[in-house]
Amino acid sequence: MSVSTNPNTQEVIVHDIKYYRSSILQNIFTGLLIIGTILLFASAYTMFLRRDWILIGIYFIAYIGLLAITFIKKLPYVFKASVLLILFYLLAVSGLLESGLSGDGRIFLLSFIILAAFLFGFRVGIITGVIGLLTLAVFGWGMSTGFIPVPPVEILANSSYGMDWFTGSITFALIATIFISALSSALTGLSSSLTSLNQTTAQLSEERKNLEAAIEDRTLTISKKANQLITANQITEELAVLRNPETIFNATVNLIRSRLNYYHASVFVVDEDKEFAVIKASTGEAGQQLLARKHRLHFGEGVVGYAVQKGEVRIASNVLLDSVHYKNPLLPDTRSEVAIPLIYRNEIIGALDVQSVEENAFDEEGLETLKFIANGLATTIYNLQEISKLNQHITELESKNTGLVTAHWDSFLSKKKRTLSLSVKDNQMESLDSPDEDITEVMKHKNRLVKNAAENDDKFSVLAMPIKIRDEVIGVIDVHVDLPYVPENLLQLSDAINARLSIALENARLVEELEDRTVQEKLIAQITNKVRATTEIDHILKTAAEELGKSLGASEVLIQLDPSIQS
């Protein structure tokens, strides 16, 4: 189970911790000042009798610092807390120097460690704990070896001295006051925080119930939309591997019906005269009957006719009340229908028709899914049709001229005004000015060339392979490897890559030529429309010359009618 944290609540809790730490620190300094005053004079008297001037100086310096820190409110928290820890550490060192294990040094040292952990956290507490242990180790080693003077016996056995009992009691009261104040402030802050937390928890619990209900509704909506998008993507992926238009049509309508749970689906294609939308695929027994009788709809007839005529999506949310809907007796259970035009490059090539047994079945999410499928279907069909036309045209030409592939590539590269000769060496790509002898030999003999370095005393082994399309060489792959022999796996890998490269290059060329052809036809249509816009001969000639000049980038265009006609 995961618990979310409100950022605002977390910020308030952090502020309270700092506040209570500062409050506890101030109380500690106030208590230290009161008890320290008594302790200072009592300890100073004892140390004066012993003439221990160094310790007297240390106590007075500490007391003056305590006064300043207690009454200067603007001092930073870190500075105050650090001074307190330093003060307790100095008192611990002083106690160990004065009385060894018999005095208050260890109590002050323990207080130093506990306060460090409370004021700065666990990590600082660990560090000060290590410092405390090292301090005890140093004093233990020093006094046991004589490096640090051992206090006199009368100081070590001081239970009979009333003043020592008094100072010890003051020290005990001081430390007890510090820890009682700290614990009291911490418990007060904890109680307040728990009360605030309980109130916040109650509010969050109520909000959580409301959010859970809203999230559940939203989750169902998102889940439905996600499933539809996943299904649409799966459908388009499955269609992408198909190459036959009829197979694509049938697969589309069947997948829509089975995956999206619609009553009926059909695909219509616009005829060449652009008068009818002719059915090409349809689901179920009704669909087979519609296909058998070559069902078709006039432009503007039914939602399908409307979609192909206007190029817009047409929805009949309730077919019983929709005047445009075509009532098909083979589909009596239809209650709502949508027709989505299949459009590619502003050309309407057909429509996708989907019907449901429920009224208002096509919400925004479902409609977007069907549009996605329709767009993919239109693109696939258009490309297949165009590629089919080109391939058919190429096949006819190749039957007359076996060298047509080479001619196509020569023409293609010439029109593009580029030579595709690239070299990759040390992950750097550069153009080749001229082919090397290996490429020239392969182009000449049209066979693979293998040169092993161990056999020819060369630095590199060479593998050069012709790139073939229908047994005609359009290029060469030349590979140099720093090995004594060309590996067998490289030969197999290169053959596989070469085969796929040939197909990819030819397809890329066909697509580029198709795009160039489309642009050219569009340009011709634009010029023709502008010329037809006028009936005056002079204006027609002027318009034709201007448009040809703009389109071809020509600096001068001349149009001359036959002089004999003019005379």
XYZ file of C-alpha atoms in Angstrom:
567
model
C 0.000 0.000 0.000
C 1.458 3.363 -0.969
C 0.963 6.560 1.018
C 1.135 9.942 -0.669
C 2.503 12.955 1.201
C 0.964 16.369 0.840
C 3.874 18.772 0.127
C 2.312 21.543 2.226
C 1.866 19.251 5.241
C 5.447 18.069 4.983
C 6.728 21.650 4.919
C 4.826 22.548 8.110
C 6.234 19.520 9.966
C 9.814 20.450 9.027
C 9.204 24.009 10.310
C 7.869 22.700 13.658
C 10.958 20.546 14.207
C 13.251 23.547 13.724
C 11.058 25.662 15.985
C 11.104 23.138 18.808
C 14.825 22.571 18.480
C 15.426 26.329 18.697
C 13.103 26.583 21.705
C 14.821 23.719 23.484
C 18.234 25.222 22.718
C 17.174 28.568 24.190
C 15.835 26.877 27.332
C 19.093 24.977 27.696
C 21.131 28.196 27.504
C 18.857 29.888 30.018
C 19.234 26.980 32.421
C 22.975 26.902 31.813
C 23.218 30.593 32.604
C 21.401 30.235 35.934
C 23.148 27.103 37.109
C 26.417 28.109 35.465
C 26.503 31.279 37.540
C 26.266 29.274 40.756
C 28.675 26.647 39.463
C 31.184 29.241 38.304
C 31.610 30.883 41.685
C 31.606 27.600 43.570
C 34.146 26.011 41.218
C 36.200 29.204 41.053
C 36.561 29.222 44.836
C 37.798 25.647 44.857
C 40.179 26.236 41.964
C 41.400 29.478 43.595
C 42.397 27.560 46.699
C 44.272 25.122 44.441
C 45.696 28.043 42.440
C 44.578 26.418 39.188
C 44.565 29.644 37.145
C 44.194 27.949 33.761
C 40.951 26.272 34.691
C 39.669 29.494 36.237
C 40.355 31.252 32.911
C 38.586 28.523 30.947
C 35.494 28.759 33.210
C 35.268 32.540 32.943
C 35.693 32.550 29.137
C 32.964 29.931 28.864
C 30.652 31.957 31.133
C 31.102 35.160 29.089
C 30.338 33.266 25.894
C 27.260 31.768 27.541
C 25.977 35.233 28.446
C 26.368 36.499 24.864
C 24.738 33.491 23.249
C 21.793 33.476 25.656
C 20.808 37.124 25.130
C 21.694 37.680 21.439
C 18.579 36.324 19.676
C 19.749 36.864 16.081
C 22.594 34.396 16.263
C 22.111 31.449 13.847
C 20.811 28.176 15.253
C 23.808 26.217 13.976
C 26.218 28.619 15.665
C 24.408 28.464 19.002
C 24.126 24.691 18.950
C 27.792 24.334 17.979
C 28.870 26.597 20.849
C 26.800 24.532 23.291
C 28.470 21.333 22.114
C 31.914 22.950 22.307
C 31.106 24.185 25.832
C 30.114 20.704 26.989
C 33.167 19.220 25.365
C 35.440 21.744 27.106
C 33.705 21.000 30.421
C 34.273 17.293 29.764
C 37.972 17.836 29.032
C 38.268 20.099 32.074
C 36.590 17.507 34.290
C 38.867 14.749 33.023
C 41.955 16.898 33.555
C 40.829 17.866 37.040
C 39.468 14.621 38.429
C 40.038 11.836 35.888
C 37.458 9.100 36.233
C 36.333 10.399 39.623
C 34.933 13.710 38.370
C 32.161 14.883 36.081
C 34.154 14.642 32.838
C 32.450 11.503 31.577
C 28.987 12.921 32.388
C 29.723 16.060 30.395
C 31.165 13.951 27.563
C 28.029 11.789 27.450
C 25.864 14.925 27.487
C 27.954 16.292 24.607
C 27.142 13.212 22.512
C 23.403 13.106 23.353
C 22.898 16.832 22.705
C 24.712 16.562 19.374
C 22.383 13.801 18.244
C 19.312 15.707 19.441
C 20.267 19.100 17.974
C 21.804 17.972 14.669
C 20.572 14.472 14.017
C 21.746 10.875 14.141
C 24.760 11.283 11.826
C 26.295 14.079 13.920
C 25.536 12.023 17.030
C 27.604 9.150 15.606
C 30.502 11.533 14.847
C 30.475 13.049 18.340
C 30.246 9.553 19.820
C 33.476 8.650 18.033
C 35.039 11.903 19.289
C 33.970 11.040 22.870
C 35.497 7.564 22.673
C 38.725 8.960 21.232
C 38.846 11.566 24.031
C 38.496 8.902 26.735
C 41.114 6.790 24.974
C 43.571 9.702 24.863
C 43.074 10.558 28.557
C 43.264 6.905 29.537
C 46.519 6.430 27.632
C 47.951 9.727 28.862
C 47.254 9.178 32.531
C 48.278 5.512 32.451
C 51.619 6.385 30.819
C 52.227 9.562 32.847
C 51.999 11.844 29.808
C 48.987 13.576 31.403
C 49.432 14.251 35.165
C 47.201 12.136 37.388
C 45.106 14.284 39.796
C 46.201 14.175 43.434
C 44.785 11.516 45.699
C 42.825 14.031 47.756
C 40.951 15.064 44.571
C 40.306 11.495 43.474
C 39.003 10.547 46.924
C 36.849 13.600 47.435
C 33.721 12.155 49.026
C 34.559 13.812 52.353
C 34.637 17.350 50.934
C 31.354 19.219 51.202
C 32.242 21.660 48.430
C 32.907 18.827 46.020
C 29.524 17.354 46.878
C 27.981 20.769 46.253
C 29.607 21.233 42.842
C 28.747 17.666 41.880
C 25.126 18.250 42.812
C 25.064 21.460 40.770
C 26.458 19.579 37.782
C 23.865 16.851 38.200
C 21.080 19.450 38.442
C 22.407 21.211 35.345
C 22.410 18.095 33.207
C 19.044 16.931 34.602
C 17.538 20.360 33.772
C 18.866 20.187 30.221
C 17.448 16.764 29.497
C 14.117 17.387 31.256
C 13.688 20.630 29.278
C 14.579 18.904 26.032
C 12.236 15.984 26.616
C 9.392 18.241 27.767
C 9.672 20.485 24.703
C 9.940 17.474 22.400
C 6.863 15.807 23.905
C 4.873 19.045 23.725
C 5.800 19.494 20.087
C 5.049 15.854 19.355
C 1.610 16.126 20.974
C 0.794 19.240 18.966
C 2.033 17.658 15.750
C 0.006 14.492 16.382
C -3.162 16.521 16.968
C -2.581 18.464 13.751
C -1.714 15.262 11.922
C -4.919 13.558 13.082
C -6.992 16.475 11.842
C -5.154 16.489 8.531
C -5.522 12.715 8.252
C -9.288 12.980 8.718
C -9.501 15.621 6.001
C -7.272 13.612 3.672
C -9.314 10.490 4.306
C -12.469 12.262 3.177
C -10.706 13.735 0.171
C -9.242 10.347 -0.661
C -12.699 8.772 -0.797
C -13.843 11.458 -3.225
C -10.684 11.146 -5.287
C -10.909 7.362 -5.408
C -14.390 7.591 -6.865
C -13.266 10.153 -9.443
C -10.114 8.187 -10.233
C -12.090 4.985 -10.698
C -14.367 6.659 -13.228
C -11.436 8.277 -14.974
C -9.486 5.029 -14.959
C -12.314 3.208 -16.679
C -12.457 5.919 -19.343
C -8.687 5.949 -19.840
C -8.564 2.151 -19.872
C -11.243 2.014 -22.540
C -9.444 4.631 -24.640
C -6.073 2.911 -24.162
C -7.508 -0.432 -25.216
C -9.025 1.162 -28.298
C -5.731 2.829 -29.226
C -3.799 -0.380 -28.651
C -6.282 -2.249 -30.797
C -6.066 0.400 -33.527
C -2.276 0.231 -33.453
C -2.339 -3.568 -33.629
C -4.726 -3.418 -36.574
C -2.514 -0.970 -38.496
C 0.573 -3.095 -37.739
C -1.136 -6.202 -39.059
C -2.301 -4.348 -42.155
C 1.209 -3.008 -42.790
C 2.535 -6.470 -43.637
C -0.175 -7.095 -46.245
C 0.380 -6.202 -49.899
C -2.883 -7.141 -51.605
C -5.649 -4.470 -51.495
C -8.455 -7.038 -51.267
C -6.738 -8.803 -48.385
C -6.214 -5.483 -46.613
C -9.882 -4.526 -46.997
C -11.120 -7.842 -45.618
C -8.624 -7.843 -42.756
C -9.606 -4.298 -41.785
C -13.359 -4.885 -41.505
C -12.964 -8.233 -39.744
C -10.507 -6.838 -37.193
C -12.751 -3.841 -36.499
C -15.701 -6.111 -35.899
C -13.852 -8.656 -33.741
C -11.522 -6.345 -31.799
C -13.778 -3.315 -31.322
C -17.054 -5.272 -31.013
C -19.088 -3.442 -33.621
C -22.118 -4.892 -35.392
C -20.968 -4.423 -38.970
C -18.081 -2.879 -40.942
C -17.519 -2.260 -44.646
C -14.995 -0.592 -46.926
C -16.135 1.359 -49.979
C -13.886 2.586 -52.818
C -14.664 5.468 -55.169
C -14.990 4.374 -58.822
C -12.933 5.938 -61.619
C -15.794 8.239 -62.691
C -16.204 9.433 -59.097
C -19.946 8.799 -59.186
C -20.323 5.770 -56.925
C -18.831 4.367 -53.722
C -18.457 0.649 -54.484
C -18.292 -1.914 -51.680
C -15.009 -3.866 -51.580
C -15.161 -5.666 -48.231
C -17.892 -6.336 -45.673
C -18.421 -8.513 -42.608
C -20.838 -11.322 -41.905
C -23.438 -13.019 -44.076
C -24.992 -9.675 -44.941
C -21.602 -8.489 -46.133
C -21.223 -11.495 -48.431
C -24.580 -10.753 -50.017
C -23.674 -7.111 -50.507
C -20.413 -8.128 -52.181
C -22.174 -10.685 -54.369
C -24.539 -8.101 -55.813
C -21.744 -5.482 -56.062
C -23.517 -3.052 -53.794
C -22.792 0.613 -54.454
C -24.060 4.018 -53.351
C -24.337 7.245 -55.321
C -22.329 10.218 -54.123
C -24.563 11.870 -51.510
C -26.621 8.717 -50.875
C -26.593 7.552 -47.252
C -23.882 8.390 -44.756
C -21.278 6.684 -46.980
C -22.277 8.734 -50.024
C -22.202 11.870 -47.889
C -18.701 11.083 -46.572
C -17.142 10.480 -50.027
C -18.888 13.497 -51.533
C -18.056 16.005 -48.756
C -14.834 14.442 -47.498
C -16.206 14.682 -43.949
C -17.087 12.216 -41.217
C -20.835 11.564 -41.094
C -22.453 10.111 -37.953
C -26.022 8.862 -37.642
C -26.430 8.623 -33.850
C -29.978 7.256 -34.252
C -30.646 5.810 -37.690
C -34.407 5.751 -37.055
C -34.393 9.554 -36.878
C -31.640 10.282 -39.393
C -32.905 11.243 -42.844
C -29.546 10.656 -44.565
C -29.105 7.076 -43.365
C -29.546 4.382 -46.033
C -31.856 1.738 -44.578
C -30.364 -1.593 -45.611
C -32.795 -4.519 -45.149
C -29.841 -6.892 -44.712
C -28.794 -5.024 -41.520
C -32.027 -4.612 -39.539
C -30.368 -4.300 -36.111
C -28.379 -1.174 -36.963
C -29.127 1.685 -34.555
C -26.167 4.014 -35.223
C -23.694 4.360 -38.077
C -20.557 6.314 -38.940
C -18.800 6.753 -42.287
C -15.205 8.008 -42.312
C -13.731 9.117 -45.661
C -10.458 7.519 -46.743
C -8.368 10.534 -47.758
C -4.737 10.683 -48.842
C -3.091 13.878 -50.066
C -6.479 15.567 -50.367
C -7.775 12.786 -52.616
C -10.854 10.853 -51.475
C -10.309 7.201 -52.358
C -13.181 5.622 -50.407
C -14.885 5.350 -47.019
C -14.869 3.148 -43.917
C -18.418 2.367 -42.740
C -19.050 1.039 -39.223
C -22.449 0.218 -37.677
C -23.581 -0.574 -34.135
C -26.675 -2.058 -32.481
C -26.592 0.736 -29.865
C -27.703 4.326 -30.260
C -25.001 7.005 -29.782
C -22.374 4.260 -29.950
C -19.624 6.444 -31.433
C -18.166 8.657 -28.694
C -15.110 10.853 -29.137
C -12.609 8.162 -28.134
C -14.156 5.502 -30.373
C -14.337 7.938 -33.278
C -10.652 8.849 -32.893
C -9.765 5.158 -32.975
C -11.691 4.603 -36.196
C -10.149 7.718 -37.746
C -6.700 6.400 -36.895
C -7.486 3.114 -38.614
C -9.021 4.895 -41.616
C -5.963 7.130 -42.066
C -3.623 4.161 -41.959
C -5.829 2.256 -44.377
C -5.966 5.177 -46.823
C -2.186 5.616 -46.774
C -1.538 1.909 -47.236
C -4.011 1.545 -50.106
C -2.820 4.644 -51.918
C 0.833 3.644 -51.690
C 0.116 0.096 -52.798
C -1.902 1.316 -55.752
C 0.793 3.735 -56.841
C 3.620 1.283 -56.320
C 1.619 -1.342 -58.191
C 1.223 1.040 -61.105
C 4.902 1.833 -61.142
C 5.942 -1.799 -60.821
C 3.604 -2.747 -63.655
C 4.993 0.021 -65.795
C 8.560 -0.961 -64.965
C 7.870 -4.627 -65.708
C 6.492 -3.749 -69.127
C 9.501 -1.622 -69.938
C 12.005 -4.157 -68.605
C 10.560 -6.820 -70.838
C 11.647 -4.668 -73.794
C 14.948 -3.519 -72.451
C 17.032 -5.650 -70.059
C 19.183 -2.642 -69.207
C 16.263 -0.547 -68.033
C 17.183 -0.746 -64.333
C 20.562 0.791 -64.971
C 18.967 3.422 -67.174
C 16.438 4.238 -64.444
C 19.167 4.683 -61.876
C 21.316 6.734 -64.236
C 18.349 8.979 -64.945
C 17.414 9.165 -61.255
C 20.908 10.164 -60.131
C 21.237 12.577 -63.021
C 17.995 14.341 -62.104
C 19.060 14.509 -58.470
C 22.472 15.872 -59.574
C 24.352 13.776 -57.072
C 26.718 10.828 -56.934
C 26.090 8.454 -54.077
C 29.635 7.350 -53.194
C 30.244 7.154 -49.474
C 33.059 5.807 -47.306
C 32.950 5.122 -43.560
C 36.327 4.850 -41.865
C 36.909 5.029 -38.102
C 33.245 6.029 -37.654
C 33.753 9.020 -39.984
C 31.714 9.342 -43.183
C 33.100 11.034 -46.287
C 32.405 11.161 -50.010
C 34.562 9.305 -52.536
C 35.911 11.291 -55.463
C 36.453 8.184 -57.577
C 35.947 4.412 -57.141
C 38.948 2.283 -56.172
C 40.207 -0.637 -58.259
C 38.143 -3.197 -56.323
C 34.883 -1.360 -57.079
C 35.875 -0.953 -60.731
C 36.616 -4.673 -61.068
C 33.298 -5.714 -59.493
C 31.351 -3.291 -61.713
C 33.102 -4.750 -64.733
C 32.724 -8.467 -63.974
C 29.474 -8.205 -61.907
C 30.655 -10.847 -59.435
C 31.726 -10.843 -55.789
C 35.413 -10.188 -55.122
C 37.273 -11.620 -52.098
C 40.934 -10.782 -51.366
C 42.540 -12.315 -48.285
C 45.407 -10.319 -46.797
C 47.361 -13.489 -45.933
C 47.344 -14.571 -49.591
C 48.190 -11.187 -51.133
C 50.545 -9.834 -48.479
C 48.193 -6.877 -47.909
C 47.316 -5.056 -44.742
C 43.532 -5.582 -45.109
C 41.334 -8.347 -46.433
C 38.770 -7.135 -48.985
C 35.160 -8.144 -49.613
C 33.498 -6.346 -52.531
C 29.956 -7.284 -53.594
C 27.782 -5.965 -56.419
C 24.436 -4.391 -55.474
C 22.020 -6.011 -57.906
C 18.435 -5.275 -58.852
C 16.960 -7.878 -61.199
C 20.474 -9.083 -62.078
C 21.667 -5.595 -63.020
C 24.468 -3.968 -61.033
C 23.701 -0.487 -59.714
C 26.545 -0.212 -57.190
C 29.153 -1.964 -55.065
C 29.684 -2.575 -51.332
C 33.424 -2.601 -50.612
C 34.434 -3.794 -47.097
C 38.009 -3.802 -45.746
C 38.685 -5.833 -42.587
C 41.870 -5.931 -40.531
C 42.071 -9.731 -40.612
C 44.231 -12.225 -42.557
C 41.091 -13.847 -44.056
C 37.555 -12.703 -44.703
C 35.440 -14.574 -42.094
C 32.708 -16.892 -43.333
C 30.123 -15.266 -41.096
C 30.966 -11.900 -42.687
C 30.275 -13.391 -46.124
C 26.867 -14.656 -44.979
C 26.031 -11.401 -43.194
C 27.077 -9.311 -46.179
C 24.904 -11.384 -48.552
C 21.879 -10.867 -46.322
C 22.517 -7.139 -45.978
C 23.148 -6.779 -49.700
C 19.840 -8.475 -50.580
C 17.857 -6.199 -48.286
C 19.806 -3.131 -49.368
C 18.907 -3.735 -53.015
C 15.194 -3.882 -52.201
C 15.375 -0.838 -49.946
C 17.218 1.246 -52.554
C 14.798 0.343 -55.330
C 11.779 1.075 -53.156
C 13.271 4.395 -52.083
C 13.852 5.356 -55.714
C 10.304 4.406 -56.667
C 8.881 6.466 -53.809
C 10.991 9.508 -54.697
C 9.982 9.253 -58.356
C 6.369 8.937 -57.278
C 6.669 12.078 -55.176
C 8.378 13.948 -58.040
C 5.632 12.828 -60.400
C 2.936 13.992 -57.985
C 4.572 17.417 -57.633
C 4.905 17.693 -61.421
C 1.252 16.801 -62.042
C 0.176 19.301 -59.393
C 2.290 21.991 -61.079
C 0.807 21.210 -64.508
C -2.691 21.412 -63.053
C -1.965 24.806 -61.485
C -0.613 26.242 -64.759
C -3.511 24.767 -66.747
C -6.085 26.264 -64.393
C -4.544 29.707 -64.638
C -4.406 29.509 -68.457
C -8.028 28.409 -68.643
C -9.084 31.337 -66.479
C -8.996 33.709 -69.491
C -10.262 33.594 -73.087
C -7.949 36.235 -74.586
C -5.062 34.804 -76.628
C -2.560 37.481 -75.569
C -3.367 36.961 -71.913
C -3.198 33.165 -72.310
C 0.290 33.397 -73.868
C 1.466 35.849 -71.208
C 0.159 33.684 -68.343
C 1.714 30.525 -69.796
C 5.100 32.229 -70.209
C 5.061 33.673 -66.682
C 4.050 30.402 -64.997
C 6.615 28.387 -66.980
C 9.320 30.852 -66.013
C 8.410 30.679 -62.318
C 8.115 26.912 -62.271
C 11.266 26.114 -64.267
C 13.359 28.947 -62.846
C 14.030 30.143 -66.399
C 15.362 33.635 -66.991
C 13.568 33.900 -70.346
C 10.582 32.127 -71.928
C 9.596 32.629 -75.572
C 6.253 31.566 -77.090
C 5.849 32.033 -80.880
C 2.737 31.137 -82.846
C 3.161 29.988 -86.463
C 3.649 33.173 -88.573
C 1.900 31.548 -91.545
C -1.273 31.286 -89.459
C -1.073 34.958 -88.562
C -0.782 35.946 -92.258
